Each structure stands twice: as structure tokens, then as C-alpha cells.
């Protein structure tokens, strides 16, 4: 039983990492589409900050 719980936790952990990576890539593309490199970096950090605050 404990092994099953461990596997489930591991699966959820990987899903979270995958989702975070996907969101990061999504932000990168949306930010890349608009403005200069500095503006892009600002956009990415602002989006990340917004997600953290939520």
C-alpha cells in the first residue's frame, strides 16, 4: 500500500513539473512574440510573479 502511495506522489510531482515547464514555455512564446529582449524578460518575470501571487 505504501509503495502505491509513493508512486502516486511521484506521478503527481512529475505532472506538476511538466505543467510548470509547459506554462514557462507558453509564457516564453507569448513574450517572444512582443517587443525587445528586455521587454520580453520583463514580461516573463511579470507573468511568473503573477502566478506566484495567485
mmCIF file of C-alpha atoms in Angstrom:
data_model
loop_
_atom_site.group_PDB
_atom_site.id
_atom_site.type_symbol
_atom_site.label_atom_id
_atom_site.label_comp_id
_atom_site.label_asym_id
_atom_site.label_seq_id
_atom_site.Cartn_x
_atom_site.Cartn_y
_atom_site.Cartn_z
ATOM 1 C CA UNK A 1 0.000 0.000 0.000
ATOM 2 C CA UNK A 2 2.803 2.369 0.918
ATOM 3 C CA UNK A 3 4.509 1.684 -2.405
ATOM 4 C CA UNK A 4 1.348 2.651 -4.300
ATOM 5 C CA UNK A 5 1.105 5.932 -2.367
ATOM 6 C CA UNK A 6 4.754 6.662 -3.128
ATOM 7 C CA UNK A 7 4.234 6.042 -6.833
ATOM 8 C CA UNK A 8 1.144 8.261 -6.833
ATOM 9 C CA UNK A 9 3.044 11.091 -5.132
ATOM 10 C CA UNK A 10 5.872 10.704 -7.645
ATOM 11 C CA UNK A 11 3.396 10.828 -10.538
ATOM 12 C CA UNK A 12 1.749 13.999 -9.181
ATOM 13 C CA UNK A 13 5.229 15.511 -8.684
ATOM 14 C CA UNK A 14 6.165 14.858 -12.322
ATOM 15 C CA UNK A 15 2.811 16.205 -13.548
ATOM 16 C CA UNK A 16 3.456 19.439 -11.624
ATOM 17 C CA UNK A 17 6.955 19.766 -13.138
ATOM 18 C CA UNK A 18 5.577 19.084 -16.640
ATOM 19 C CA UNK A 19 2.771 21.635 -16.161
ATOM 20 C CA UNK A 20 5.224 24.239 -14.839
ATOM 21 C CA UNK A 21 7.535 23.666 -17.800
ATOM 22 C CA UNK A 22 4.618 23.940 -20.225
ATOM 23 C CA UNK A 23 3.470 27.235 -18.653
ATOM 24 C CA UNK A 24 7.034 28.552 -18.780
ATOM 25 C CA UNK A 25 7.327 27.687 -22.492
ATOM 26 C CA UNK A 26 3.911 29.219 -23.142
ATOM 27 C CA UNK A 27 4.974 32.465 -21.443
ATOM 28 C CA UNK A 28 8.231 32.414 -23.396
ATOM 29 C CA UNK A 29 6.394 32.175 -26.728
ATOM 30 C CA UNK A 30 3.819 34.843 -25.879
ATOM 31 C CA UNK A 31 6.523 37.168 -24.599
ATOM 32 C CA UNK A 32 8.809 36.381 -27.542
ATOM 33 C CA UNK A 33 6.077 37.497 -29.914
ATOM 34 C CA UNK A 34 6.074 41.012 -28.452
ATOM 35 C CA UNK A 35 8.883 43.549 -28.105
ATOM 36 C CA UNK A 36 12.595 43.595 -27.439
ATOM 37 C CA UNK A 37 14.662 41.185 -25.349
ATOM 38 C CA UNK A 38 14.403 43.428 -22.285
ATOM 39 C CA UNK A 39 10.641 43.766 -22.681
ATOM 40 C CA UNK A 40 10.441 40.002 -23.195
ATOM 41 C CA UNK A 41 12.364 39.316 -19.971
ATOM 42 C CA UNK A 42 10.157 41.787 -18.103
ATOM 43 C CA UNK A 43 7.052 40.067 -19.493
ATOM 44 C CA UNK A 44 8.273 36.638 -18.364
ATOM 45 C CA UNK A 45 9.147 37.840 -14.851
ATOM 46 C CA UNK A 46 5.836 39.717 -14.527
ATOM 47 C CA UNK A 47 3.878 36.628 -15.601
ATOM 48 C CA UNK A 48 5.841 34.440 -13.186
ATOM 49 C CA UNK A 49 5.247 36.925 -10.363
ATOM 50 C CA UNK A 50 1.532 36.967 -11.166
ATOM 51 C CA UNK A 51 1.378 33.168 -10.923
ATOM 52 C CA UNK A 52 3.301 33.157 -7.641
ATOM 53 C CA UNK A 53 0.966 35.786 -6.140
ATOM 54 C CA UNK A 54 -2.064 33.724 -7.135
#
